[in-house]
Amino acid sequence: MASGLVDMLTLPNGVSYEQPMGLFIDNEFVKPSNSEEKIETWANTISTNNQIVSVHAASEHDVDIAVRAARKAFQGEWSQLSATARGDHLRKLADLIDRDKELLAAIDAWDNALTGDVDETYNVFKYYAGFADKIFGKTIETDPNKLAYVRHEPLGVCAQIVPWNFPIMMLAWKVAPAICCGNTVVLKSAEQTPLSALYFGKLVQEAGLPKGVVNIISGYGRVAGHALASHMDVDKIAFTGSTATGRSIMRDASSNLKNITLECGGKSPSIVFADADVEQAIKWTHLGALYNSGQVCTSTARIYVERPIYDRFLDDFVKYSKEIGKVGPQFASDTFQGPQVSKTQQDKVQSYIEQGKMSGARLMSTDLAVPEGDGYYISPVIFADVPPSASIITEEVFGPVTAISPFDTEAEVIASANDTSYGLAAAVFTENIMKGHRVAAKLQAGMVWINSSNDSHYGIPFVCVLIVHAVYEWETDAIDQGGYKSSGIGRELGPYAVDTYTQAKAIHVNLGNKL
């Protein structure tokens, strides 16, 4: 690897590794073609002023080079491989991820403050490795003189933009189904968390994928993200991030009417009925609201509790939060909640906490100690009796802030749960299974958990959208007020992701009709 394209880094856990810093294009790490711009990454728990490394940032010209490499691979060697051979490449990647899972987890923990592992990343690649040769077409019966069948073909070059909250896992959600279907990809990592994606480029090399199948660039959204979304030779763009950025992606993608998948924000409700297993409901709603420091798009932190158990739920929820919710460095084994990803995010969450206090909601203290000095920590905050118009109810906080309110009737809580511009997820807690199914069907959300929260599975579709009106005017500000659901378009994971990375082609064969 050329000088300036790799650095030997030592993680806080003492492990040293080689960190690529260049752009991964055509199976090589390279410097930008016409720019010296770099992205600085920062450790947010060792010291709030401790820079990890600077990685090269892609220019618009670099994006074009990456897209051309992906197009060449799609039209060349990659398209000539059998589906089984594609699956073999995915399986090799899965095995390498499994081998390096502790390192990848540590890189994301350092770069992002994520407390967790990368088992999901391995499982996603393994799942789509098995799916590669199971993408079926169908025949359609018409009359004896015609054979009609449908092929499901890859789209071509897929641009992918991933967020900072789950860097390597979101990469897996995007890359694995795309190449499973025979596409090639150009992936842009989040500005805040580029490191694990670049390390993944080394695994692509080691797995022996043909040149240009997977290209990975670091870059700023205003430059590289815009260039990818608007590029005329990109066939699809998949994006995970904020709703505001999702709208910009849609505008840019209209340049050539790209196929598009958007997984955007959420303000997901949890509904706890009086007949629920309260102890389990508390544990699941706590996990659903506060996992990954609340930095989860499907966070079910808007909690509605039926009035007969409301006071008990509040007391026990606060008690459980004190017992389990230790705030501390992400490398500590007993930490439940690490720091927020950045000072910007910390300030944003603190602003919402102040708004919550001014809304008239009742603040329930957890009294959890927060480490002094190092890191952008926020002690988890629980609000009770939250007015329906409060910003902590209506807007995505993306932090450890829980808003709890009582309800009296099923109809009332369904209306409250649906009173949001988002439609990503919801959770329902009840021992009455008929009630659970009934309420789940009425909730305007792409995913509903019954008696759990956020226990997603790589084989189950992650559905990003629910549109409740026929007219779609995304260019205007009316989307926030007009009843649209702003959580995205399309689906990820499971067999449904294959539909988003393939296109149907109908073949008509004349077996004897004469003119």
Coordinates of C-alpha atoms in Angstrom, one line a residue:
M1 CA 0.0 0.0 0.0
A2 CA 1.4 3.4 -1.0
S3 CA 2.8 5.8 1.5
G4 CA 0.1 7.8 3.3
L5 CA -2.6 5.2 2.7
V6 CA -2.2 3.2 5.8
D7 CA -1.4 3.8 9.5
M8 CA -0.6 1.5 12.3
L9 CA -3.1 2.3 15.1
T10 CA -3.4 1.0 18.7
L11 CA -6.9 0.6 20.0
P12 CA -7.8 1.5 23.6
N13 CA -7.9 -2.3 24.4
G14 CA -4.2 -2.5 23.4
V15 CA -4.8 -4.2 20.0
S16 CA -2.7 -2.8 17.1
Y17 CA -3.8 -3.0 13.5
E18 CA -3.3 -1.5 10.1
Q19 CA -5.9 1.1 9.3
P20 CA -6.4 2.0 5.6
M21 CA -6.8 5.8 5.0
G22 CA -7.2 5.9 1.2
L23 CA -10.2 5.5 -1.1
F24 CA -10.9 1.9 -1.9
I25 CA -11.5 1.8 -5.7
D26 CA -11.0 -1.1 -8.1
N27 CA -9.7 -3.3 -5.3
E28 CA -6.9 -0.8 -4.4
F29 CA -6.5 1.9 -1.8
V30 CA -5.7 5.1 -3.6
K31 CA -5.2 8.8 -2.9
P32 CA -7.8 11.2 -4.2
S33 CA -7.3 12.3 -7.8
N34 CA -7.5 16.0 -7.5
S35 CA -8.0 16.9 -3.8
E36 CA -6.0 17.0 -0.6
E37 CA -9.2 17.2 1.6
K38 CA -9.3 14.9 4.5
I39 CA -11.8 13.8 7.2
E40 CA -10.6 13.8 10.8
T41 CA -11.9 11.1 13.1
W42 CA -11.9 11.5 16.8
A43 CA -11.9 9.2 19.8
N44 CA -14.7 10.4 22.1
T45 CA -13.9 8.5 25.3
I46 CA -10.1 8.5 25.6
S47 CA -10.1 12.3 25.4
T48 CA -12.6 14.7 23.8
N49 CA -9.7 16.3 21.9
N50 CA -7.9 13.1 20.8
Q51 CA -7.8 12.7 17.0
I52 CA -7.6 9.1 15.8
V53 CA -6.5 9.6 12.2
S54 CA -7.3 11.6 9.1
V55 CA -8.6 9.7 6.1
H56 CA -8.8 10.9 2.5
A57 CA -12.0 12.5 1.3
A58 CA -13.4 11.8 -2.1
S59 CA -14.1 14.6 -4.6
E60 CA -16.7 14.6 -7.3
H61 CA -14.1 13.3 -9.7
D62 CA -13.2 10.4 -7.4
V63 CA -16.8 9.4 -7.2
D64 CA -16.9 9.3 -11.0
I65 CA -13.8 7.1 -11.0
A66 CA -15.4 4.7 -8.5
V67 CA -18.6 4.6 -10.5
R68 CA -16.7 3.8 -13.7
A69 CA -14.8 1.0 -11.9
A70 CA -18.1 -0.4 -10.7
R71 CA -19.7 -0.2 -14.2
K72 CA -16.7 -1.9 -15.7
A73 CA -16.9 -4.8 -13.2
F74 CA -20.7 -5.1 -13.7
Q75 CA -20.3 -5.4 -17.5
G76 CA -17.3 -7.6 -17.2
E77 CA -16.1 -10.5 -15.0
W78 CA -18.8 -10.1 -12.3
S79 CA -21.7 -10.6 -14.6
Q80 CA -20.1 -13.7 -16.0
L81 CA -19.9 -15.5 -12.7
S82 CA -22.5 -18.0 -11.7
A83 CA -24.9 -17.2 -8.9
T84 CA -23.2 -20.0 -6.8
A85 CA -19.8 -18.4 -7.4
R86 CA -21.2 -15.0 -6.2
G87 CA -22.4 -16.8 -3.1
D88 CA -19.0 -18.3 -2.5
H89 CA -17.5 -14.8 -2.5
L90 CA -20.1 -13.7 0.1
R91 CA -19.3 -16.7 2.2
K92 CA -15.6 -15.9 2.2
L93 CA -16.4 -12.3 3.3
A94 CA -18.6 -13.7 6.1
D95 CA -15.8 -16.0 7.3
L96 CA -13.3 -13.1 7.3
I97 CA -15.8 -10.9 9.2
D98 CA -16.2 -13.7 11.7
R99 CA -12.4 -14.0 12.1
D100 CA -12.0 -10.3 12.6
K101 CA -15.3 -9.6 14.5
E102 CA -13.6 -8.5 17.7
L103 CA -11.3 -6.1 15.8
L104 CA -14.2 -4.7 13.8
A105 CA -16.3 -4.2 17.0
A106 CA -13.4 -2.5 18.7
I107 CA -12.9 -0.2 15.7
D108 CA -16.5 0.9 15.7
A109 CA -16.4 1.3 19.5
W110 CA -13.5 3.6 19.2
D111 CA -14.8 5.5 16.2
N112 CA -18.4 5.6 17.2
A113 CA -18.7 4.7 20.9
L114 CA -20.9 1.7 20.0
T115 CA -21.3 -0.9 22.7
G116 CA -21.9 -4.2 21.0
D117 CA -20.5 -6.8 18.6
V118 CA -20.7 -7.5 14.9
D119 CA -22.5 -10.8 14.9
E120 CA -25.3 -9.2 12.8
T121 CA -22.7 -8.2 10.1
Y122 CA -21.5 -11.8 9.8
N123 CA -25.0 -13.2 9.8
V124 CA -26.2 -10.9 7.0
F125 CA -23.3 -11.9 4.7
K126 CA -23.8 -15.5 5.5
Y127 CA -27.6 -15.2 4.9
Y128 CA -27.1 -13.6 1.4
A129 CA -24.3 -16.1 0.6
G130 CA -27.0 -18.8 0.7
F131 CA -29.5 -16.6 -1.1
A132 CA -27.4 -15.9 -4.2
D133 CA -28.4 -19.0 -6.2
K134 CA -32.0 -18.9 -5.0
I135 CA -33.3 -15.9 -6.9
F136 CA -36.0 -17.4 -9.0
G137 CA -38.0 -16.2 -11.9
K138 CA -41.4 -17.6 -12.9
T139 CA -43.4 -18.7 -15.9
I140 CA -46.8 -17.3 -16.7
E141 CA -49.4 -19.4 -18.5
T142 CA -51.2 -17.7 -21.3
D143 CA -52.0 -20.0 -24.3
P144 CA -50.3 -23.0 -26.0
N145 CA -48.6 -20.9 -28.6
K146 CA -46.8 -18.6 -26.2
L147 CA -44.1 -19.2 -23.6
A148 CA -43.9 -16.3 -21.1
Y149 CA -41.4 -16.1 -18.3
V150 CA -40.0 -13.4 -15.9
R151 CA -36.3 -13.0 -15.1
H152 CA -35.1 -11.1 -12.1
E153 CA -31.9 -9.3 -13.1
P154 CA -29.5 -7.1 -11.2
L155 CA -29.9 -3.4 -11.5
G156 CA -26.3 -2.4 -12.2
V157 CA -24.2 0.1 -10.2
C158 CA -25.6 0.8 -6.8
A159 CA -24.6 3.8 -4.7
Q160 CA -24.9 3.3 -1.0
I161 CA -24.7 5.8 1.9
V162 CA -24.5 4.5 5.4
P163 CA -25.0 6.3 8.8
W164 CA -22.8 6.6 11.8
N165 CA -24.8 4.8 14.5
F166 CA -24.1 1.3 13.3
P167 CA -21.2 1.6 10.8
I168 CA -20.2 -1.9 9.9
M169 CA -23.7 -3.4 10.4
M170 CA -25.3 -0.9 8.0
L171 CA -22.6 -1.6 5.5
A172 CA -23.6 -5.3 5.6
W173 CA -27.3 -4.4 5.2
K174 CA -26.4 -2.5 2.0
V175 CA -23.5 -4.4 0.4
A176 CA -24.5 -8.1 1.0
P177 CA -27.9 -8.1 -0.8
A178 CA -26.6 -5.9 -3.6
I179 CA -23.7 -8.1 -4.6
C180 CA -25.8 -11.2 -3.8
C181 CA -28.1 -10.1 -6.7
G182 CA -25.2 -9.5 -9.1
N183 CA -24.9 -5.7 -8.7
T184 CA -21.7 -3.7 -8.1
V185 CA -21.5 -1.0 -5.4
V186 CA -19.9 2.3 -4.5
L187 CA -20.4 2.8 -0.8
K188 CA -19.8 6.1 1.1
S189 CA -19.3 5.8 4.8
A190 CA -20.5 8.4 7.3
E191 CA -18.2 11.4 7.8
Q192 CA -18.0 10.6 11.6
T193 CA -17.2 6.9 11.3
P194 CA -15.2 5.9 8.2
L195 CA -12.7 3.5 9.8
S196 CA -14.5 0.1 9.8
A197 CA -15.7 0.5 6.2
L198 CA -12.2 1.1 5.0
Y199 CA -11.0 -1.9 7.0
F200 CA -13.7 -3.9 5.2
G201 CA -12.0 -3.0 2.0
K202 CA -9.0 -5.1 3.1
L203 CA -11.4 -8.1 3.6
V204 CA -12.7 -7.6 0.1
Q205 CA -9.2 -7.8 -1.2
E206 CA -8.5 -10.9 0.9
A207 CA -11.7 -12.6 -0.2
G208 CA -10.7 -12.3 -3.9
L209 CA -13.6 -10.4 -5.2
P210 CA -13.1 -9.2 -8.8
K211 CA -11.9 -5.6 -9.2
G212 CA -14.5 -2.9 -9.0
V213 CA -17.3 -5.0 -7.5
V214 CA -17.1 -3.2 -4.1
N215 CA -15.8 0.3 -3.9
I216 CA -15.6 2.2 -0.6
I217 CA -15.1 6.0 -0.3
S218 CA -14.9 8.3 2.6
G219 CA -16.3 11.8 1.9
Y220 CA -18.5 14.7 2.9
G221 CA -22.2 14.5 2.1
R222 CA -22.3 17.8 0.3
V223 CA -19.6 16.6 -2.1
A224 CA -19.4 12.8 -2.4
G225 CA -22.9 12.1 -1.3
H226 CA -24.4 14.6 -3.7
A227 CA -22.2 13.3 -6.5
L228 CA -23.3 9.7 -5.9
A229 CA -27.0 10.5 -5.7
S230 CA -27.0 12.7 -8.8
H231 CA -24.6 10.6 -10.9
M232 CA -26.1 9.7 -14.3
D233 CA -24.4 6.2 -14.4
V234 CA -25.7 5.1 -11.0
D235 CA -28.7 2.8 -11.3
K236 CA -29.8 2.8 -7.7
I237 CA -29.1 4.6 -4.5
A238 CA -29.7 3.2 -1.0
F239 CA -29.5 5.6 1.9
T240 CA -29.8 5.4 5.7
G241 CA -29.9 8.6 7.7
S242 CA -32.0 11.6 8.5
T243 CA -35.3 12.4 6.8
A244 CA -34.0 15.9 5.8
T245 CA -31.0 14.3 4.0
G246 CA -33.3 11.6 2.5
R247 CA -35.3 14.4 0.8
S248 CA -32.1 15.8 -0.7
I249 CA -31.1 12.3 -1.9
M250 CA -34.5 12.0 -3.6
R251 CA -34.0 15.3 -5.4
D252 CA -30.5 14.4 -6.6
A253 CA -31.7 10.9 -7.6
S254 CA -34.3 12.4 -9.9
S255 CA -31.5 13.3 -12.3
N256 CA -32.1 9.9 -14.0
L257 CA -35.0 8.5 -12.0
K258 CA -32.8 6.1 -10.0
N259 CA -34.2 3.1 -8.2
I260 CA -34.2 4.3 -4.5
T261 CA -34.3 2.9 -1.0
L262 CA -34.4 5.4 1.9
E263 CA -34.3 4.3 5.5
C264 CA -34.8 7.6 7.4
G265 CA -35.9 8.7 10.8
G266 CA -38.4 7.4 13.3
K267 CA -40.4 8.4 16.4
S268 CA -41.6 4.9 17.2
P269 CA -44.2 4.2 20.0
S270 CA -44.4 1.5 22.6
I271 CA -47.9 0.7 23.9
V272 CA -48.2 -1.1 27.2
F273 CA -51.6 -2.4 28.1
A274 CA -52.7 -3.2 31.6
D275 CA -52.8 -6.9 30.9
A276 CA -49.2 -7.0 29.8
D277 CA -46.4 -8.8 31.7
V278 CA -45.2 -5.6 33.3
E279 CA -41.8 -6.8 34.3
Q280 CA -41.1 -8.0 30.7
A281 CA -42.6 -4.8 29.2
I282 CA -40.3 -2.7 31.3
K283 CA -37.2 -4.6 30.3
W284 CA -38.1 -4.6 26.6
T285 CA -39.2 -0.9 26.5
H286 CA -36.0 0.1 28.3
L287 CA -33.9 -1.8 25.7
G288 CA -36.0 -0.4 22.9
A289 CA -35.6 3.2 24.1
L290 CA -32.0 3.3 25.3
Y291 CA -30.0 0.7 23.4
N292 CA -26.9 2.3 21.8
S293 CA -27.4 5.4 23.9
G294 CA -30.7 6.0 22.2
Q295 CA -29.0 6.4 18.8
V296 CA -31.3 4.0 16.9
C297 CA -33.8 4.9 14.2
T298 CA -36.3 2.4 15.5
S299 CA -36.0 3.5 19.1
T300 CA -39.4 3.0 20.8
A301 CA -38.8 5.8 23.3
R302 CA -42.4 7.2 23.0
I303 CA -44.1 5.0 25.6
Y304 CA -47.8 4.9 26.2
V305 CA -49.0 3.0 29.4
E306 CA -52.6 2.1 30.2
R307 CA -53.6 4.1 33.3
P308 CA -54.3 1.2 35.8
I309 CA -50.6 0.3 35.7
Y310 CA -49.2 3.7 34.9
D311 CA -47.8 4.6 38.3
R312 CA -46.3 1.1 38.9
F313 CA -44.7 1.1 35.4
L314 CA -43.1 4.5 36.0
D315 CA -41.6 3.6 39.4
D316 CA -40.4 0.2 38.2
F317 CA -39.0 1.7 34.9
V318 CA -36.9 4.2 36.8
K319 CA -35.8 1.5 39.2
Y320 CA -34.8 -0.8 36.4
S321 CA -32.9 2.0 34.6
K322 CA -30.9 2.6 37.8
E323 CA -30.1 -1.1 38.1
I324 CA -29.0 -1.8 34.5
G325 CA -28.2 1.5 32.9
K326 CA -24.6 2.1 33.8
V327 CA -23.1 5.0 31.8
G328 CA -19.4 4.6 31.0
P329 CA -16.7 3.9 28.4
Q330 CA -17.7 1.6 25.7
F331 CA -14.7 -0.7 26.2
A332 CA -15.8 -1.4 29.8
S333 CA -17.5 -4.8 30.1
D334 CA -20.3 -3.5 32.5
T335 CA -21.3 -0.5 30.5
F336 CA -24.8 -0.4 29.2
Q337 CA -24.7 3.1 27.7
G338 CA -21.7 4.7 26.2
P339 CA -21.2 8.3 25.2
Q340 CA -23.0 10.0 22.3
V341 CA -21.2 10.0 19.0
S342 CA -20.1 13.6 19.0
K343 CA -20.3 17.0 20.7
T344 CA -22.8 18.1 18.1
Q345 CA -25.1 15.1 19.0
Q346 CA -24.6 15.7 22.7
D347 CA -25.6 19.3 22.4
K348 CA -28.7 18.4 20.3
V349 CA -29.9 15.9 22.9
Q350 CA -29.3 18.3 25.7
S351 CA -31.4 20.9 23.8
Y352 CA -34.3 18.4 23.6
I353 CA -33.9 17.7 27.4
E354 CA -34.3 21.4 28.1
Q355 CA -37.3 21.6 25.8
G356 CA -38.8 18.6 27.6
K357 CA -38.4 20.4 30.9
M358 CA -40.1 23.5 29.6
S359 CA -43.0 21.5 28.1
G360 CA -44.5 20.8 31.5
A361 CA -43.5 17.1 31.5
R362 CA -42.5 15.6 34.8
L363 CA -38.8 14.7 35.0
M364 CA -38.1 11.3 36.6
S365 CA -34.5 11.2 37.9
T366 CA -32.3 8.2 37.5
D367 CA -29.4 9.7 39.4
L368 CA -26.9 7.7 37.3
A369 CA -23.3 8.8 37.6
V370 CA -21.7 10.0 34.4
P371 CA -17.9 9.8 34.0
E372 CA -16.2 13.1 34.3
G373 CA -14.0 14.6 31.5
D374 CA -13.7 12.1 28.8
G375 CA -16.6 11.6 26.4
Y376 CA -19.9 13.1 25.4
Y377 CA -22.0 11.4 28.0
I378 CA -25.6 12.1 28.8
S379 CA -27.3 10.4 31.8
P380 CA -30.5 8.8 30.6
V381 CA -33.5 11.0 31.1
I382 CA -37.1 9.8 31.7
F383 CA -40.0 12.2 31.3
A384 CA -43.6 11.3 32.5
D385 CA -46.9 13.0 31.8
V386 CA -45.6 14.3 28.5
P387 CA -47.9 16.7 26.6
P388 CA -48.7 15.4 23.1
S389 CA -47.3 18.6 21.5
A390 CA -43.9 18.4 23.2
S391 CA -40.9 18.1 20.9
I392 CA -39.7 15.0 22.8
I393 CA -42.9 13.3 21.6
T394 CA -43.1 14.7 18.1
E395 CA -39.4 14.8 17.0
E396 CA -36.6 12.3 16.7
V397 CA -34.2 13.0 19.6
F398 CA -31.7 10.2 18.8
G399 CA -30.4 10.1 22.4
P400 CA -31.2 8.5 25.8
V401 CA -34.5 10.4 26.4
T402 CA -37.7 8.5 27.1
A403 CA -41.2 10.1 27.0
I404 CA -43.9 8.2 28.9
S405 CA -47.6 9.1 28.9
P406 CA -50.8 7.4 30.2
F407 CA -53.8 6.4 28.1
D408 CA -57.3 5.1 28.8
T409 CA -58.7 3.4 25.7
E410 CA -57.4 1.3 22.8
A411 CA -58.8 3.8 20.3
E412 CA -57.1 6.7 22.1
V413 CA -53.7 5.1 22.2
I414 CA -53.8 4.0 18.5
A415 CA -54.6 7.6 17.5
S416 CA -51.8 8.9 19.7
A417 CA -49.3 6.3 18.4
N418 CA -50.2 7.2 14.8
D419 CA -50.1 11.0 15.4
T420 CA -46.6 11.4 14.0
S421 CA -44.9 12.2 10.7
Y422 CA -42.9 9.0 10.9
G423 CA -43.9 5.4 10.3
L424 CA -40.9 3.2 10.9
A425 CA -41.7 0.9 13.9
A426 CA -43.9 0.3 16.9
A427 CA -44.2 -2.1 19.9
V428 CA -47.2 -3.5 21.6
F429 CA -47.3 -5.3 25.0
T430 CA -50.3 -7.4 26.0
E431 CA -51.0 -10.9 27.1
N432 CA -54.2 -10.8 25.0
I433 CA -52.9 -12.1 21.6
M434 CA -56.1 -11.1 19.8
K435 CA -55.6 -7.5 21.0
G436 CA -52.0 -7.6 20.0
H437 CA -52.8 -8.6 16.4
R438 CA -55.7 -6.1 16.3
V439 CA -53.6 -3.2 17.4
A440 CA -50.6 -4.1 15.3
A441 CA -52.8 -4.1 12.2
K442 CA -54.0 -0.5 13.0
L443 CA -50.6 1.0 13.7
Q444 CA -49.1 3.0 10.8
A445 CA -45.7 1.5 11.0
G446 CA -43.6 -0.7 8.7
M447 CA -42.6 -3.0 11.6
V448 CA -44.5 -3.9 14.7
W449 CA -43.2 -6.0 17.6
I450 CA -45.6 -7.7 19.9
N451 CA -44.2 -8.3 23.4
S452 CA -40.7 -7.2 22.4
S453 CA -38.9 -4.2 20.9
N454 CA -36.0 -3.9 18.5
D455 CA -35.2 -7.6 18.3
S456 CA -34.9 -7.4 14.5
H457 CA -33.6 -10.4 12.5
Y458 CA -31.6 -10.4 9.2
G459 CA -34.2 -12.7 7.6
I460 CA -37.2 -10.4 8.3
P461 CA -37.7 -7.3 6.2
F462 CA -36.9 -4.0 7.7
V463 CA -39.7 -2.0 6.1
C464 CA -38.9 1.7 5.7
V465 CA -42.1 3.4 4.7
L466 CA -45.8 3.8 5.1
I467 CA -47.5 6.4 2.9
V468 CA -51.1 7.2 3.9
H469 CA -52.0 9.5 1.1
A470 CA -51.8 9.0 -2.7
V471 CA -50.3 12.4 -3.6
Y472 CA -46.6 12.6 -2.9
E473 CA -45.1 16.1 -2.8
W474 CA -41.7 15.6 -1.3
E475 CA -40.3 18.7 -2.7
T476 CA -42.4 20.9 -0.4
D477 CA -42.3 21.5 3.4
A478 CA -45.9 20.1 3.5
I479 CA -44.6 16.6 4.2
D480 CA -44.2 17.4 7.9
Q481 CA -47.8 18.6 8.3
G482 CA -49.7 16.7 5.6
G483 CA -49.9 13.3 7.1
Y484 CA -47.1 11.8 5.1
K485 CA -44.9 9.2 6.8
S486 CA -41.3 10.4 6.6
S487 CA -39.4 7.2 7.5
G488 CA -38.4 6.3 4.0
I489 CA -39.1 4.1 1.0
G490 CA -38.5 0.4 0.4
R491 CA -37.2 -2.4 2.6
E492 CA -34.0 -4.0 3.7
L493 CA -33.0 -7.5 4.9
G494 CA -34.6 -10.9 4.3
P495 CA -35.8 -12.0 0.9
Y496 CA -37.6 -8.6 0.4
A497 CA -34.3 -6.8 0.0
V498 CA -33.6 -9.0 -3.1
D499 CA -36.6 -7.3 -4.8
T500 CA -35.0 -3.9 -4.2
Y501 CA -31.8 -4.9 -5.9
T502 CA -33.3 -6.7 -8.9
Q503 CA -35.6 -5.7 -11.7
A504 CA -38.1 -7.9 -13.4
K505 CA -37.9 -8.6 -17.1
A506 CA -40.8 -10.3 -19.0
I507 CA -39.8 -12.5 -21.9
H508 CA -42.4 -13.4 -24.6
V509 CA -41.7 -16.4 -26.8
N510 CA -43.8 -17.1 -29.8
L511 CA -44.3 -20.8 -30.2
G512 CA -46.5 -20.8 -33.3
N513 CA -48.7 -17.7 -33.7
K514 CA -48.6 -16.7 -37.4
L515 CA -49.6 -13.4 -39.0

